[in-house]
mmCIF file with all atom_site columns, N, CA and C in Angstrom:
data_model
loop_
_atom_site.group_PDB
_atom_site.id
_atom_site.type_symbol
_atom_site.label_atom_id
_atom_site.label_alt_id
_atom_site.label_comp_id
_atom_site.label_asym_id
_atom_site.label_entity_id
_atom_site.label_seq_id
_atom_site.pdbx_PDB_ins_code
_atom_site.Cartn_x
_atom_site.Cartn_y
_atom_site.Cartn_z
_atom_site.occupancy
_atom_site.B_iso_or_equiv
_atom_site.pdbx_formal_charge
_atom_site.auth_seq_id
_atom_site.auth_comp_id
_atom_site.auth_asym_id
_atom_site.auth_atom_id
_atom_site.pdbx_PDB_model_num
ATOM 1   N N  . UNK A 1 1  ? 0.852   -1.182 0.000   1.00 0.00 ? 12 UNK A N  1
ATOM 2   C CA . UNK A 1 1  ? 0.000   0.000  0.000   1.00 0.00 ? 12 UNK A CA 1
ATOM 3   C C  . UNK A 1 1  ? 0.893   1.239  0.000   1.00 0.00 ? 12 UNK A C  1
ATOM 4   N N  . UNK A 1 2  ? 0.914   1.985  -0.948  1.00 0.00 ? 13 UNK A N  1
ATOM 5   C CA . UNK A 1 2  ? 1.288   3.259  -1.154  1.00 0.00 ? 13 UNK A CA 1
ATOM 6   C C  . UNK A 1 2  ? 0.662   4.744  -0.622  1.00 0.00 ? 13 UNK A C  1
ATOM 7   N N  . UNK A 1 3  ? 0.842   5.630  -0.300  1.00 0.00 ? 14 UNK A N  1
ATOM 8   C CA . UNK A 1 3  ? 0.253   6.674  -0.037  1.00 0.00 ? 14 UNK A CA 1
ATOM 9   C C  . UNK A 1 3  ? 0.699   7.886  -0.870  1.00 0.00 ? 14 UNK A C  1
ATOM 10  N N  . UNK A 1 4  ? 0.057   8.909  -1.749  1.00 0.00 ? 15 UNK A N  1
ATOM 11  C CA . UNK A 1 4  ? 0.302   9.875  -2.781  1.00 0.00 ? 15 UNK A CA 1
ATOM 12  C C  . UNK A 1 4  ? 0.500   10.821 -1.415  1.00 0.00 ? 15 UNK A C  1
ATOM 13  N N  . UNK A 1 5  ? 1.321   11.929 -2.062  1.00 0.00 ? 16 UNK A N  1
ATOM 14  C CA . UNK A 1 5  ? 1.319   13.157 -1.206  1.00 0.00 ? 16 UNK A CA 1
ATOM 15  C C  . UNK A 1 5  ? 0.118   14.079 -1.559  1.00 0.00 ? 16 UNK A C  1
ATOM 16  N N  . UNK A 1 6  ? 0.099   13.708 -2.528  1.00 0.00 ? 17 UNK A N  1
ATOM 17  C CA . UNK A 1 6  ? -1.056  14.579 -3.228  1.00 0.00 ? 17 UNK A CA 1
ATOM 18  C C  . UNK A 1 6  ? -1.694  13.507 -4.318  1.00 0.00 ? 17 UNK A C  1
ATOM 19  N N  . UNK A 1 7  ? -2.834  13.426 -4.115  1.00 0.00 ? 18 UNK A N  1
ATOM 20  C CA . UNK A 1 7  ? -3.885  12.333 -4.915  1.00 0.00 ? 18 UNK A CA 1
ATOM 21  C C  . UNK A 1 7  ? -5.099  12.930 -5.479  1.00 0.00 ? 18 UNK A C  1
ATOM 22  N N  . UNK A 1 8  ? -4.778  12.803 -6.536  1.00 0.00 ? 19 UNK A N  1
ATOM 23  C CA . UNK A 1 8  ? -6.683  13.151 -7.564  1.00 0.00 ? 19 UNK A CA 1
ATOM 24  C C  . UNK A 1 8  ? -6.917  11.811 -7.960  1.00 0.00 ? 19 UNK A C  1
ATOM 25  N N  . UNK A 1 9  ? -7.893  11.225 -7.526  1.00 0.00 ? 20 UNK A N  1
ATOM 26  C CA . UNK A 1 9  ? -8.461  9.795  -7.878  1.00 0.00 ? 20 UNK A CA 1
ATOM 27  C C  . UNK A 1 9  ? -9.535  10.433 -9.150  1.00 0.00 ? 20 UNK A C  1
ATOM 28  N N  . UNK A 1 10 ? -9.684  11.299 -9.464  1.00 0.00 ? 21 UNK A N  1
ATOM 29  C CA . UNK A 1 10 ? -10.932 11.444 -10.323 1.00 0.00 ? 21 UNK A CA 1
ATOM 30  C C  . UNK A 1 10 ? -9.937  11.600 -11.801 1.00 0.00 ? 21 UNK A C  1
ATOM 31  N N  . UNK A 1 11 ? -8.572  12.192 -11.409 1.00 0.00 ? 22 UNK A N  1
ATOM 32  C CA . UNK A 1 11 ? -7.544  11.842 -12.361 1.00 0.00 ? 22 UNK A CA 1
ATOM 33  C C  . UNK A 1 11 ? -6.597  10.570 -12.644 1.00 0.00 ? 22 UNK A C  1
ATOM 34  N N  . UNK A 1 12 ? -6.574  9.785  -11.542 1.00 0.00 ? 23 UNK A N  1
ATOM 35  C CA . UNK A 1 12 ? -5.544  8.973  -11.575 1.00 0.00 ? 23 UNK A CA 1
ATOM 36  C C  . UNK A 1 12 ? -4.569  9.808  -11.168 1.00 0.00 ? 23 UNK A C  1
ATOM 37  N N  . UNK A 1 13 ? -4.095  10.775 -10.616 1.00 0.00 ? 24 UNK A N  1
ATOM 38  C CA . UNK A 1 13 ? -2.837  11.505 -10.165 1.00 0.00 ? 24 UNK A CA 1
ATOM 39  C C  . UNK A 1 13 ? -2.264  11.555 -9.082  1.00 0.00 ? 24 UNK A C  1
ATOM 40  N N  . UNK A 1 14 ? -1.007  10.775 -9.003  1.00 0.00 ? 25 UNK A N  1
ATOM 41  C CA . UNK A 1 14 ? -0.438  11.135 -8.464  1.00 0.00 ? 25 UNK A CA 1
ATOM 42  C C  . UNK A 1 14 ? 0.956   11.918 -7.889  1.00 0.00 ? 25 UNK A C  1
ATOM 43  N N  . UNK A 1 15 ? 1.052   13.051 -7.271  1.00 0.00 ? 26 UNK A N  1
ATOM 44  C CA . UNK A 1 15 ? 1.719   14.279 -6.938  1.00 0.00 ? 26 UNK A CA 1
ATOM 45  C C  . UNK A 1 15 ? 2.811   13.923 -5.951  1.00 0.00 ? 26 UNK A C  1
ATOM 46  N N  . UNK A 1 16 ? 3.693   13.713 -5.933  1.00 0.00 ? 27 UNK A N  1
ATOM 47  C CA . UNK A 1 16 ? 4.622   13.723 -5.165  1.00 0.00 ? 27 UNK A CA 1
ATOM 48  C C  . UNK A 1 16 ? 5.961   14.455 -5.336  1.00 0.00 ? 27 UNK A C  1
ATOM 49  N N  . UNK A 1 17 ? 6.055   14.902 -3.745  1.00 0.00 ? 28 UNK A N  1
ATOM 50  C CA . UNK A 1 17 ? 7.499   16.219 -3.460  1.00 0.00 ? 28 UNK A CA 1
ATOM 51  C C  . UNK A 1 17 ? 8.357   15.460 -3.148  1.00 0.00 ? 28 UNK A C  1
ATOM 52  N N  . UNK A 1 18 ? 9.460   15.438 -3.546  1.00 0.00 ? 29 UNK A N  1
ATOM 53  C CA . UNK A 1 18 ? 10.688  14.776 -3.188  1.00 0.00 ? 29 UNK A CA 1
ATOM 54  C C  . UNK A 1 18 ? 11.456  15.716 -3.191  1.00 0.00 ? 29 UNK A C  1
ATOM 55  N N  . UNK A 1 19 ? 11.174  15.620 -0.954  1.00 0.00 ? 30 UNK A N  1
ATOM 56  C CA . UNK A 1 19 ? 12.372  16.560 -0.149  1.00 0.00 ? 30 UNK A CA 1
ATOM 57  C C  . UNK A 1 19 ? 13.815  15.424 -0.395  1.00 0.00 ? 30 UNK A C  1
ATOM 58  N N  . UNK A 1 20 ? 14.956  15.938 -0.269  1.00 0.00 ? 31 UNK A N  1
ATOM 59  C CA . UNK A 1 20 ? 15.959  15.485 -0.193  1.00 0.00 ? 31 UNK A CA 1
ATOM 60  C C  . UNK A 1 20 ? 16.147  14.650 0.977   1.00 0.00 ? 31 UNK A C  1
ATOM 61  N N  . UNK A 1 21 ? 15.264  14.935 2.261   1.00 0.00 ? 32 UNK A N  1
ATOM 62  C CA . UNK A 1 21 ? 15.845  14.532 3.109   1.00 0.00 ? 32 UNK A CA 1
ATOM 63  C C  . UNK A 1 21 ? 15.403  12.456 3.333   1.00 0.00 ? 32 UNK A C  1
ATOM 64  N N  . UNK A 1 22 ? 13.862  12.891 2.541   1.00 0.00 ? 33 UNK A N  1
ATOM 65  C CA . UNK A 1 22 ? 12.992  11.627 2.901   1.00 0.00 ? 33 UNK A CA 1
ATOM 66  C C  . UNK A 1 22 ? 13.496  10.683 1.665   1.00 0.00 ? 33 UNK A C  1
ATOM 67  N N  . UNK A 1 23 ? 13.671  11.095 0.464   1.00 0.00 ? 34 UNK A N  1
ATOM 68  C CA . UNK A 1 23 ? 13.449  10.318 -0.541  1.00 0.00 ? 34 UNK A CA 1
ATOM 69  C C  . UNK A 1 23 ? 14.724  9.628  -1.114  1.00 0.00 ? 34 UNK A C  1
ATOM 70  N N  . UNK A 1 24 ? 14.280  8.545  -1.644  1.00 0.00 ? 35 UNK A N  1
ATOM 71  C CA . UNK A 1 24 ? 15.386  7.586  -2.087  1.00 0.00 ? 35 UNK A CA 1
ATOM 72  C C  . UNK A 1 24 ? 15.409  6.991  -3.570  1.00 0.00 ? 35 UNK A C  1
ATOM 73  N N  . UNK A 1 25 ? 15.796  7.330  -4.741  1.00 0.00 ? 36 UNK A N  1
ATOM 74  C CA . UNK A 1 25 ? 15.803  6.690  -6.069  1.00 0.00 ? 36 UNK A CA 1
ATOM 75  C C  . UNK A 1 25 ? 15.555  5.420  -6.055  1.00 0.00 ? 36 UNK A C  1
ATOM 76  N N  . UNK A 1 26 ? 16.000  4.653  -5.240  1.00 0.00 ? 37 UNK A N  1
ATOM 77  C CA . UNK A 1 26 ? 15.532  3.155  -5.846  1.00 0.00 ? 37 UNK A CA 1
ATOM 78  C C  . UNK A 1 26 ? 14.180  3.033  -5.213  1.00 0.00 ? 37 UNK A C  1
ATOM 79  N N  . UNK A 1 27 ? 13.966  3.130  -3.952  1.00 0.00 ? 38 UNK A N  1
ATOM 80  C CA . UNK A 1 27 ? 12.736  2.973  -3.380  1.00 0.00 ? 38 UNK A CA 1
ATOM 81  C C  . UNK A 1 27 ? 11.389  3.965  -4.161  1.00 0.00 ? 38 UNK A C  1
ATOM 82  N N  . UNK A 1 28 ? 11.987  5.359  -4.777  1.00 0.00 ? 39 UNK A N  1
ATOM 83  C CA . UNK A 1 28 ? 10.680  5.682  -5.407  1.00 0.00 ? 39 UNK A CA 1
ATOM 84  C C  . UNK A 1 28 ? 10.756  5.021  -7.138  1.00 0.00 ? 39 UNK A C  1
ATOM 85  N N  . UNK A 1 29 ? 11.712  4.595  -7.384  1.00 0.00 ? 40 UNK A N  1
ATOM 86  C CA . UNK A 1 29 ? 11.261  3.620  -8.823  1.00 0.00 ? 40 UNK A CA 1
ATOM 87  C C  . UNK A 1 29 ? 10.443  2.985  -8.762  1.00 0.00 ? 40 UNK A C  1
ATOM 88  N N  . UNK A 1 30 ? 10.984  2.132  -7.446  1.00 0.00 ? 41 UNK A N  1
ATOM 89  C CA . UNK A 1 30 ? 10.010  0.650  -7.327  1.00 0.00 ? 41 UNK A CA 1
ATOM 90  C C  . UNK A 1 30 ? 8.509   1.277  -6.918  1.00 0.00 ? 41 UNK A C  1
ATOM 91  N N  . UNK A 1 31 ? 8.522   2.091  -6.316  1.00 0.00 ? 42 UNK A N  1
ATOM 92  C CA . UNK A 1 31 ? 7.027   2.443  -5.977  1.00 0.00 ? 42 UNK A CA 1
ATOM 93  C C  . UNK A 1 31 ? 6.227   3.090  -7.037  1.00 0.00 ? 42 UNK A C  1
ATOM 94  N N  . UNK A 1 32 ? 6.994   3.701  -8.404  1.00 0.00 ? 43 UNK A N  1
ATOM 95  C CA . UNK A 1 32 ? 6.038   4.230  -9.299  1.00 0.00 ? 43 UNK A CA 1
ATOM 96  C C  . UNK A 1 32 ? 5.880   3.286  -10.359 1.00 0.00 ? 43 UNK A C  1
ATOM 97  N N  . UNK A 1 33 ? 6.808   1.945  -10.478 1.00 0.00 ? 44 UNK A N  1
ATOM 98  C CA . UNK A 1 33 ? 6.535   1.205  -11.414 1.00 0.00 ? 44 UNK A CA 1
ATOM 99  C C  . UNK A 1 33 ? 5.122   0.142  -10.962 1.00 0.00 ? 44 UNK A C  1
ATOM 100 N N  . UNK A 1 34 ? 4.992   0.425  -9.511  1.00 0.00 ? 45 UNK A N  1
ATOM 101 C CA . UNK A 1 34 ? 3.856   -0.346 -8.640  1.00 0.00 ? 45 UNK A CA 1
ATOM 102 C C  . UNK A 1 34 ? 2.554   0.881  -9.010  1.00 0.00 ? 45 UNK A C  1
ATOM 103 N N  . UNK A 1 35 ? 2.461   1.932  -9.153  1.00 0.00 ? 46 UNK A N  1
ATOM 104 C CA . UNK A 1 35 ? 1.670   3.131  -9.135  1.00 0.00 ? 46 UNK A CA 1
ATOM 105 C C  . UNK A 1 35 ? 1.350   2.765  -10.837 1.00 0.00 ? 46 UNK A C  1
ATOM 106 N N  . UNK A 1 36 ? 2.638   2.921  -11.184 1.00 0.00 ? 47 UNK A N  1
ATOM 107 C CA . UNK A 1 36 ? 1.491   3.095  -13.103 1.00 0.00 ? 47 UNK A CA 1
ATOM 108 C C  . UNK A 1 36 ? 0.786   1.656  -12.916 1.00 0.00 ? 47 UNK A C  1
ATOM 109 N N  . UNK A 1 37 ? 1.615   0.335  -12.791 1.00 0.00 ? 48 UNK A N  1
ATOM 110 C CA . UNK A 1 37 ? 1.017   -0.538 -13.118 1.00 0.00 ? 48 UNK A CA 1
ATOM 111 C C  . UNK A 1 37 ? -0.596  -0.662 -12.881 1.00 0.00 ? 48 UNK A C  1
ATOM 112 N N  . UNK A 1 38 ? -1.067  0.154  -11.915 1.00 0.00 ? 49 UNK A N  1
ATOM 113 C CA . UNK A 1 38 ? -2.540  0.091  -11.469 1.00 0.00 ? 49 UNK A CA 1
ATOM 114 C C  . UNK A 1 38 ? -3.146  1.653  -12.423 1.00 0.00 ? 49 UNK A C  1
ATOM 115 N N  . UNK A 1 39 ? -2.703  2.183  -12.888 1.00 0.00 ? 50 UNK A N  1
ATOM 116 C CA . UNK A 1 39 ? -2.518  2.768  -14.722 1.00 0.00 ? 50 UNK A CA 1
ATOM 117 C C  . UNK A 1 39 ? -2.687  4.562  -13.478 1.00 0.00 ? 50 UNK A C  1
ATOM 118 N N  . UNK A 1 40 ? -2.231  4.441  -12.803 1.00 0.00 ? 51 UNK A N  1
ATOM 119 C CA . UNK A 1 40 ? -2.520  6.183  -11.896 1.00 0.00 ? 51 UNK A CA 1
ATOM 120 C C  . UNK A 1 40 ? -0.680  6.775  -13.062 1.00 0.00 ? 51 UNK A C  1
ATOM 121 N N  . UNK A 1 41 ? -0.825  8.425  -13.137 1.00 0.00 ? 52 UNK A N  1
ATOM 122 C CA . UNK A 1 41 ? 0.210   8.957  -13.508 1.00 0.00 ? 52 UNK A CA 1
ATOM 123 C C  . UNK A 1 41 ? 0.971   9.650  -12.436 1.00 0.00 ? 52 UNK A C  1
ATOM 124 N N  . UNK A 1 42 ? 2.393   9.386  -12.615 1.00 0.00 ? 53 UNK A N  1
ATOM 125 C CA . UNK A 1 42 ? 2.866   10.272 -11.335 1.00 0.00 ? 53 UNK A CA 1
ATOM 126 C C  . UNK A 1 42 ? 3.531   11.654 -11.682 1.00 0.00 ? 53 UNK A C  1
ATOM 127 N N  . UNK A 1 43 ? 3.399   12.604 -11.197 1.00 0.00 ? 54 UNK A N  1
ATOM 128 C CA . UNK A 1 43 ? 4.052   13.753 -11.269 1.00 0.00 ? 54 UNK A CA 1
ATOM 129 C C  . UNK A 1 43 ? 4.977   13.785 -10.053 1.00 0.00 ? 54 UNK A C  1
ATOM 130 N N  . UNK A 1 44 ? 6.617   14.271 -10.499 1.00 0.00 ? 55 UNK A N  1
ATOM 131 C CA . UNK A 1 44 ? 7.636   14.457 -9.084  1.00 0.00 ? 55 UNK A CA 1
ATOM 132 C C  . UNK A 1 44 ? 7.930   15.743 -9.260  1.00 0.00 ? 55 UNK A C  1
ATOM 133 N N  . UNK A 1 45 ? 8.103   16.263 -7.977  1.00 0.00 ? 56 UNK A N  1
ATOM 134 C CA . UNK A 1 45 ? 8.357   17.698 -7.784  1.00 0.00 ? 56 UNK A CA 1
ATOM 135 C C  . UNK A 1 45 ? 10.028  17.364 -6.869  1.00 0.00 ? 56 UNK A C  1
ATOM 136 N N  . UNK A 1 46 ? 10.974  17.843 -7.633  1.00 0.00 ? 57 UNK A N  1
ATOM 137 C CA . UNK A 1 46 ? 12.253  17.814 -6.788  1.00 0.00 ? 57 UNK A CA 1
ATOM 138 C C  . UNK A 1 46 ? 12.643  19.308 -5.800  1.00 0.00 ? 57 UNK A C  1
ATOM 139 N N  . UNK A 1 47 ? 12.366  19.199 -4.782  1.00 0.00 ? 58 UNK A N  1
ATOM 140 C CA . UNK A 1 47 ? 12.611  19.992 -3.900  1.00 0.00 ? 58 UNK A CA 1
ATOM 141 C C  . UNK A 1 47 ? 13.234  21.052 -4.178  1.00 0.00 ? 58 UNK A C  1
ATOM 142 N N  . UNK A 1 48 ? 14.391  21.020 -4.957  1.00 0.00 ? 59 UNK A N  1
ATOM 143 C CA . UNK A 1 48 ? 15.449  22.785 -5.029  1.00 0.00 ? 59 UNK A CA 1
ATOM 144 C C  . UNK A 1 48 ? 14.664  22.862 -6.555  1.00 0.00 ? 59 UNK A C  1
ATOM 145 N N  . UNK A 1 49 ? 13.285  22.315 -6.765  1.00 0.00 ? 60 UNK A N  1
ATOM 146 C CA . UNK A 1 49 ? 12.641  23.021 -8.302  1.00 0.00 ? 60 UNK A CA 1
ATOM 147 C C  . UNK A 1 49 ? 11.098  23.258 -7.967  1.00 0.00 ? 60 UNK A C  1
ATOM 148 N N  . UNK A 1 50 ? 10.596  22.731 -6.474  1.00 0.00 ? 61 UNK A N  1
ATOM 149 C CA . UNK A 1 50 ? 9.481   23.072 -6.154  1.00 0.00 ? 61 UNK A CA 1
ATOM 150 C C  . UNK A 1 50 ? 9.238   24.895 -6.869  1.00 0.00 ? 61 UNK A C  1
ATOM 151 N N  . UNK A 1 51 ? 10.059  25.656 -6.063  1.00 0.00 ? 62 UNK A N  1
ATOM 152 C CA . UNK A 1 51 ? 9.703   27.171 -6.450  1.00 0.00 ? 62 UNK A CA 1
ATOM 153 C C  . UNK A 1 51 ? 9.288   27.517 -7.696  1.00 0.00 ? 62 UNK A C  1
ATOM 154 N N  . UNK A 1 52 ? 10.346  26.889 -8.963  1.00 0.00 ? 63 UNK A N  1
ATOM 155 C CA . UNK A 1 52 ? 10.281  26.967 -10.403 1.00 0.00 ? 63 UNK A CA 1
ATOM 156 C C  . UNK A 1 52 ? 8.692   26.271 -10.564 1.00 0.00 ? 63 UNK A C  1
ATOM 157 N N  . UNK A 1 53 ? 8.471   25.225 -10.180 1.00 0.00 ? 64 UNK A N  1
ATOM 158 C CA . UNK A 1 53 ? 7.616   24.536 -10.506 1.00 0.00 ? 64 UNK A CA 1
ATOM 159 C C  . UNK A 1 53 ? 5.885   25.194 -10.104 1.00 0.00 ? 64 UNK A C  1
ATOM 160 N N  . UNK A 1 54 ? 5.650   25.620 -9.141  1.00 0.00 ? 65 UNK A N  1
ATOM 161 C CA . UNK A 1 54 ? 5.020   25.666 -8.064  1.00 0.00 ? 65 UNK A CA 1
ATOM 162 C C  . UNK A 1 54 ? 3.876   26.796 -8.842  1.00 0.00 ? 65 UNK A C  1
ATOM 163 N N  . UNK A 1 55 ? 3.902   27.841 -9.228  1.00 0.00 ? 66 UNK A N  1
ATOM 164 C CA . UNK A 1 55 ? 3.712   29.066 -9.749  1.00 0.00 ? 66 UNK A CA 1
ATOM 165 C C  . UNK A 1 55 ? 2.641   28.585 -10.899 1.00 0.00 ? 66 UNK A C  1
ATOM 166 N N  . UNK A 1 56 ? 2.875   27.563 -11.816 1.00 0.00 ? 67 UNK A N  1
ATOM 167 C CA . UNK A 1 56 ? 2.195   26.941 -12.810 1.00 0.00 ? 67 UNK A CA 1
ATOM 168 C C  . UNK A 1 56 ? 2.061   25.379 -12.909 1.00 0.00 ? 67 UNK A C  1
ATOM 169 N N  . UNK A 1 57 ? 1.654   25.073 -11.401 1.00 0.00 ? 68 UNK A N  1
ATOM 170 C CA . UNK A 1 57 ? 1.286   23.741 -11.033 1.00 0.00 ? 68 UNK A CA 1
ATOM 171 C C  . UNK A 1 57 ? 0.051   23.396 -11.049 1.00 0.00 ? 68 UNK A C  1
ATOM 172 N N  . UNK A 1 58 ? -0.955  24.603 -11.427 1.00 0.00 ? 69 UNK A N  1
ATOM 173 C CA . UNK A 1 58 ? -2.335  23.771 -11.132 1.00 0.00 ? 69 UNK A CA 1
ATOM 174 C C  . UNK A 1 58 ? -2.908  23.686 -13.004 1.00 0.00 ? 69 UNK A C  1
ATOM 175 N N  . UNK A 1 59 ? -1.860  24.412 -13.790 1.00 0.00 ? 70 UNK A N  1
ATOM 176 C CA . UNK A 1 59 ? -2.029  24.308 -15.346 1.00 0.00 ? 70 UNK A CA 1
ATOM 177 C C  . UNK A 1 59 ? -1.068  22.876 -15.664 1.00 0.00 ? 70 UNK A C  1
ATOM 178 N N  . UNK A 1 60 ? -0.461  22.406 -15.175 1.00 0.00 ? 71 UNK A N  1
ATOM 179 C CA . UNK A 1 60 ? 0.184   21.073 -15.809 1.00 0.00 ? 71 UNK A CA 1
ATOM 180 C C  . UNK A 1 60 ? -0.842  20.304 -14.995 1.00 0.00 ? 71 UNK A C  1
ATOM 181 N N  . UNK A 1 61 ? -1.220  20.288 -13.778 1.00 0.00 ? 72 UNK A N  1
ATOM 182 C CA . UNK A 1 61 ? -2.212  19.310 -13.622 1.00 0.00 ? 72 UNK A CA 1
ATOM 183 C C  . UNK A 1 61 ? -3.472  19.480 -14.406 1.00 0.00 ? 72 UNK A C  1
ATOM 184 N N  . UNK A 1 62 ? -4.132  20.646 -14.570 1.00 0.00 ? 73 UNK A N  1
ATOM 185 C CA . UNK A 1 62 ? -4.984  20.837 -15.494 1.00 0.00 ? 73 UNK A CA 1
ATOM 186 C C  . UNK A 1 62 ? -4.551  20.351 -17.067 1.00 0.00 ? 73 UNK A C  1
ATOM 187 N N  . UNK A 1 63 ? -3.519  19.737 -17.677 1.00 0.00 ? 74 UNK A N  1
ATOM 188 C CA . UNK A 1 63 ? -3.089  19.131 -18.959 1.00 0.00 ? 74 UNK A CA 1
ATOM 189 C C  . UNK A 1 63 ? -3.505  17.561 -18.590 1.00 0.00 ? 74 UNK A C  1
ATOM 190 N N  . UNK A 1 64 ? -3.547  17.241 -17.394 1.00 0.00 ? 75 UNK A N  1
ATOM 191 C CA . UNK A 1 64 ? -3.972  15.403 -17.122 1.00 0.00 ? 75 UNK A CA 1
ATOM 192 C C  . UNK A 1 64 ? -5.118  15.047 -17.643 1.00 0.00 ? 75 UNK A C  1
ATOM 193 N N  . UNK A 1 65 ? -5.693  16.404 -17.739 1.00 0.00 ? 76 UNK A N  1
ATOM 194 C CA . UNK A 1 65 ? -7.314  15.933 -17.443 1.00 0.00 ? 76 UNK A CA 1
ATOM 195 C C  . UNK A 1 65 ? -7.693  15.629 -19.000 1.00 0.00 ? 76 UNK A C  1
ATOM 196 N N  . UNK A 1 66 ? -6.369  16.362 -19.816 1.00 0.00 ? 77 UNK A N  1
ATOM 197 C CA . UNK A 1 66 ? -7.046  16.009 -21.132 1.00 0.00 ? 77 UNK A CA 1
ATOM 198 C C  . UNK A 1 66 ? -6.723  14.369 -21.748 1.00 0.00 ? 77 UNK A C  1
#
């Protein structure tokens, strides 16, 4: 069982921040190749790009829906 940081079930989306401090490359592979397989999309936000990112985050999630 997985938990999204951020979840739209009406999208299949899932949002996740990857702080430096929590996150680990192999452990989030294995967990998004477990995430698509049940067909959800993941979006990663890398922590020193949250800011860049953040500003025009609710228009790339608004692109899922198409």
């Amino acid at each position: 069982v997985y938990f999204a940081d951020i979840g739209i079930p009406s999208l299949k989306l899932d949002i996740e921040y990857d702080g430096s401090y929590w996150h680990n490359n192999l452990k989030d592979k294995k967990r998004d190749i477990s995430i698509k397989k049940v067909g959800w999309k993941i979006i990663r936000i890398k922590e020193k790009e949250f800011d860049k990112v953040y500003p025009g985050l609710l228009n790339y999630i608004n692109n899922y829906k198409n």
